[in-house]
């Protein structure tokens, strides 16, 4: 007894008559109208996520550049305000770190944004240990930075999972 070969209605991959789902795209060839409708709606939602993800990642990348700029300005102000050269150099290194992560996020957004969030969180924790009242200074800005970086990480994960 031979089974007839059909073509998937979605991607035109050859299917056996007994196959309910396409092995290539997952289309429910032998499924109900509800399953077919669900398949198409999920594809549309995935396409929308793929379309929106680069914009969210770009916003997170821009935020890394902004944090680098703020760090640089802060280090200059601190340096001319009689701070030590050590603080100026460490802030300069931190600024360069954010810049490098921003440039790297063009090629590898997920790892660059995760590292950016880790560096930012580490700086907040170290500053809180050295000067506890610094934790409350600029809390709204700190929360906004963390939210944007987390949204960028989430979009990079979604983009990687979909592709």
mmCIF file of N, CA and C in Angstrom, residues 56-65 97-122 145-157:
data_model
loop_
_atom_site.group_PDB
_atom_site.id
_atom_site.type_symbol
_atom_site.label_atom_id
_atom_site.label_comp_id
_atom_site.label_asym_id
_atom_site.label_seq_id
_atom_site.Cartn_x
_atom_site.Cartn_y
_atom_site.Cartn_z
ATOM 1 N N UNK A 56 14.364 47.976 19.125
ATOM 2 C CA UNK A 56 14.559 47.906 20.577
ATOM 3 C C UNK A 56 16.039 47.697 20.894
ATOM 4 N N UNK A 57 16.704 46.845 20.114
ATOM 5 C CA UNK A 57 18.140 46.605 20.306
ATOM 6 C C UNK A 57 18.930 47.888 20.025
ATOM 7 N N UNK A 58 18.522 48.628 18.996
ATOM 8 C CA UNK A 58 19.202 49.889 18.679
ATOM 9 C C UNK A 58 19.034 50.894 19.816
ATOM 10 N N UNK A 59 17.850 50.935 20.419
ATOM 11 C CA UNK A 59 17.634 51.830 21.564
ATOM 12 C C UNK A 59 18.555 51.466 22.725
ATOM 13 N N UNK A 60 18.712 50.169 22.977
ATOM 14 C CA UNK A 60 19.606 49.727 24.055
ATOM 15 C C UNK A 60 21.057 50.072 23.717
ATOM 16 N N UNK A 61 21.428 49.930 22.450
ATOM 17 C CA UNK A 61 22.785 50.278 22.017
ATOM 18 C C UNK A 61 23.030 51.775 22.211
ATOM 19 N N UNK A 62 22.073 52.581 21.802
ATOM 20 C CA UNK A 62 22.180 54.027 21.983
ATOM 21 C C UNK A 62 22.317 54.374 23.458
ATOM 22 N N UNK A 63 21.602 53.649 24.284
ATOM 23 C CA UNK A 63 21.687 53.879 25.724
ATOM 24 C C UNK A 63 23.094 53.589 26.250
ATOM 25 N N UNK A 64 23.751 52.560 25.717
ATOM 26 C CA UNK A 64 25.136 52.286 26.122
ATOM 27 C C UNK A 64 26.036 53.473 25.773
ATOM 28 N N UNK A 65 25.815 54.066 24.594
ATOM 29 C CA UNK A 65 26.595 55.244 24.212
ATOM 30 C C UNK A 65 26.298 56.426 25.135
ATOM 31 N N UNK A 97 34.725 50.982 28.069
ATOM 32 C CA UNK A 97 34.025 49.697 28.130
ATOM 33 C C UNK A 97 32.622 49.826 27.550
ATOM 34 N N UNK A 98 31.895 50.864 27.950
ATOM 35 C CA UNK A 98 30.545 51.076 27.419
ATOM 36 C C UNK A 98 30.577 51.341 25.912
ATOM 37 N N UNK A 99 31.566 52.103 25.451
ATOM 38 C CA UNK A 99 31.684 52.365 24.013
ATOM 39 C C UNK A 99 31.954 51.087 23.232
ATOM 40 N N UNK A 100 32.877 50.273 23.728
ATOM 41 C CA UNK A 100 33.196 49.007 23.053
ATOM 42 C C UNK A 100 31.971 48.094 23.030
ATOM 43 N N UNK A 101 31.258 48.019 24.143
ATOM 44 C CA UNK A 101 30.048 47.191 24.186
ATOM 45 C C UNK A 101 28.988 47.720 23.221
ATOM 46 N N UNK A 102 28.884 49.031 23.100
ATOM 47 C CA UNK A 102 27.943 49.610 22.142
ATOM 48 C C UNK A 102 28.293 49.238 20.712
ATOM 49 N N UNK A 103 29.574 49.351 20.349
ATOM 50 C CA UNK A 103 29.989 48.962 18.998
ATOM 51 C C UNK A 103 29.824 47.462 18.777
ATOM 52 N N UNK A 104 30.146 46.681 19.782
ATOM 53 C CA UNK A 104 30.050 45.223 19.669
ATOM 54 C C UNK A 104 28.596 44.774 19.544
ATOM 55 N N UNK A 105 27.682 45.542 20.105
ATOM 56 C CA UNK A 105 26.271 45.158 20.050
ATOM 57 C C UNK A 105 25.717 45.205 18.629
ATOM 58 N N UNK A 106 26.445 45.808 17.706
ATOM 59 C CA UNK A 106 26.021 45.772 16.304
ATOM 60 C C UNK A 106 26.208 44.380 15.718
ATOM 61 N N UNK A 107 27.211 43.656 16.179
ATOM 62 C CA UNK A 107 27.486 42.304 15.678
ATOM 63 C C UNK A 107 26.874 41.228 16.563
ATOM 64 N N UNK A 108 27.041 41.366 17.862
ATOM 65 C CA UNK A 108 26.565 40.374 18.841
ATOM 66 C C UNK A 108 25.732 41.086 19.905
ATOM 67 N N UNK A 109 24.488 41.436 19.577
ATOM 68 C CA UNK A 109 23.713 42.247 20.523
ATOM 69 C C UNK A 109 23.422 41.552 21.845
ATOM 70 N N UNK A 110 23.158 40.262 21.823
ATOM 71 C CA UNK A 110 22.769 39.587 23.060
ATOM 72 C C UNK A 110 23.886 39.634 24.096
ATOM 73 N N UNK A 111 25.064 39.186 23.742
ATOM 74 C CA UNK A 111 26.159 39.120 24.708
ATOM 75 C C UNK A 111 26.621 40.526 25.100
ATOM 76 N N UNK A 112 26.634 41.461 24.140
ATOM 77 C CA UNK A 112 27.076 42.826 24.454
ATOM 78 C C UNK A 112 26.111 43.509 25.419
ATOM 79 N N UNK A 113 24.817 43.315 25.223
ATOM 80 C CA UNK A 113 23.846 43.945 26.120
ATOM 81 C C UNK A 113 23.844 43.287 27.492
ATOM 82 N N UNK A 114 24.025 41.973 27.529
ATOM 83 C CA UNK A 114 24.122 41.291 28.828
ATOM 84 C C UNK A 114 25.340 41.803 29.593
ATOM 85 N N UNK A 115 26.472 41.900 28.907
ATOM 86 C CA UNK A 115 27.678 42.413 29.565
ATOM 87 C C UNK A 115 27.499 43.874 29.980
ATOM 88 N N UNK A 116 26.832 44.656 29.145
ATOM 89 C CA UNK A 116 26.566 46.048 29.501
ATOM 90 C C UNK A 116 25.728 46.154 30.763
ATOM 91 N N UNK A 117 24.707 45.309 30.871
ATOM 92 C CA UNK A 117 23.874 45.302 32.076
ATOM 93 C C UNK A 117 24.672 44.846 33.288
ATOM 94 N N UNK A 118 25.526 43.844 33.096
ATOM 95 C CA UNK A 118 26.350 43.356 34.209
ATOM 96 C C UNK A 118 27.332 44.430 34.677
ATOM 97 N N UNK A 119 27.977 45.106 33.743
ATOM 98 C CA UNK A 119 28.923 46.168 34.108
ATOM 99 C C UNK A 119 28.183 47.293 34.824
ATOM 100 N N UNK A 120 27.046 47.688 34.279
ATOM 101 C CA UNK A 120 26.271 48.772 34.893
ATOM 102 C C UNK A 120 25.820 48.395 36.302
ATOM 103 N N UNK A 121 25.317 47.181 36.457
ATOM 104 C CA UNK A 121 24.897 46.710 37.780
ATOM 105 C C UNK A 121 26.055 46.631 38.756
ATOM 106 N N UNK A 122 27.202 46.170 38.272
ATOM 107 C CA UNK A 122 28.390 46.079 39.128
ATOM 108 C C UNK A 122 28.833 47.460 39.600
ATOM 109 N N UNK A 145 17.715 52.969 32.702
ATOM 110 C CA UNK A 145 18.824 52.296 32.015
ATOM 111 C C UNK A 145 18.662 50.782 32.106
ATOM 112 N N UNK A 146 18.363 50.280 33.286
ATOM 113 C CA UNK A 146 18.205 48.833 33.472
ATOM 114 C C UNK A 146 17.036 48.316 32.637
ATOM 115 N N UNK A 147 15.922 49.032 32.620
ATOM 116 C CA UNK A 147 14.753 48.590 31.848
ATOM 117 C C UNK A 147 15.080 48.545 30.358
ATOM 118 N N UNK A 148 15.718 49.578 29.834
ATOM 119 C CA UNK A 148 16.057 49.594 28.409
ATOM 120 C C UNK A 148 17.024 48.463 28.055
ATOM 121 N N UNK A 149 18.004 48.214 28.907
ATOM 122 C CA UNK A 149 18.944 47.127 28.634
ATOM 123 C C UNK A 149 18.247 45.772 28.691
ATOM 124 N N UNK A 150 17.356 45.579 29.653
ATOM 125 C CA UNK A 150 16.629 44.308 29.749
ATOM 126 C C UNK A 150 15.718 44.125 28.537
ATOM 127 N N UNK A 151 15.052 45.192 28.095
ATOM 128 C CA UNK A 151 14.213 45.087 26.895
ATOM 129 C C UNK A 151 15.060 44.738 25.670
ATOM 130 N N UNK A 152 16.244 45.332 25.565
ATOM 131 C CA UNK A 152 17.143 45.007 24.458
ATOM 132 C C UNK A 152 17.599 43.562 24.508
ATOM 133 N N UNK A 153 17.912 43.077 25.697
ATOM 134 C CA UNK A 153 18.312 41.676 25.865
ATOM 135 C C UNK A 153 17.164 40.759 25.479
ATOM 136 N N UNK A 154 15.963 41.087 25.942
ATOM 137 C CA UNK A 154 14.787 40.270 25.619
ATOM 138 C C UNK A 154 14.556 40.225 24.104
ATOM 139 N N UNK A 155 14.680 41.356 23.433
ATOM 140 C CA UNK A 155 14.498 41.392 21.980
ATOM 141 C C UNK A 155 15.584 40.604 21.261
ATOM 142 N N UNK A 156 16.810 40.685 21.748
ATOM 143 C CA UNK A 156 17.897 39.911 21.135
ATOM 144 C C UNK A 156 17.660 38.417 21.304
ATOM 145 N N UNK A 157 17.141 38.016 22.461
ATOM 146 C CA UNK A 157 16.818 36.601 22.688
ATOM 147 C C UNK A 157 15.703 36.167 21.748
#
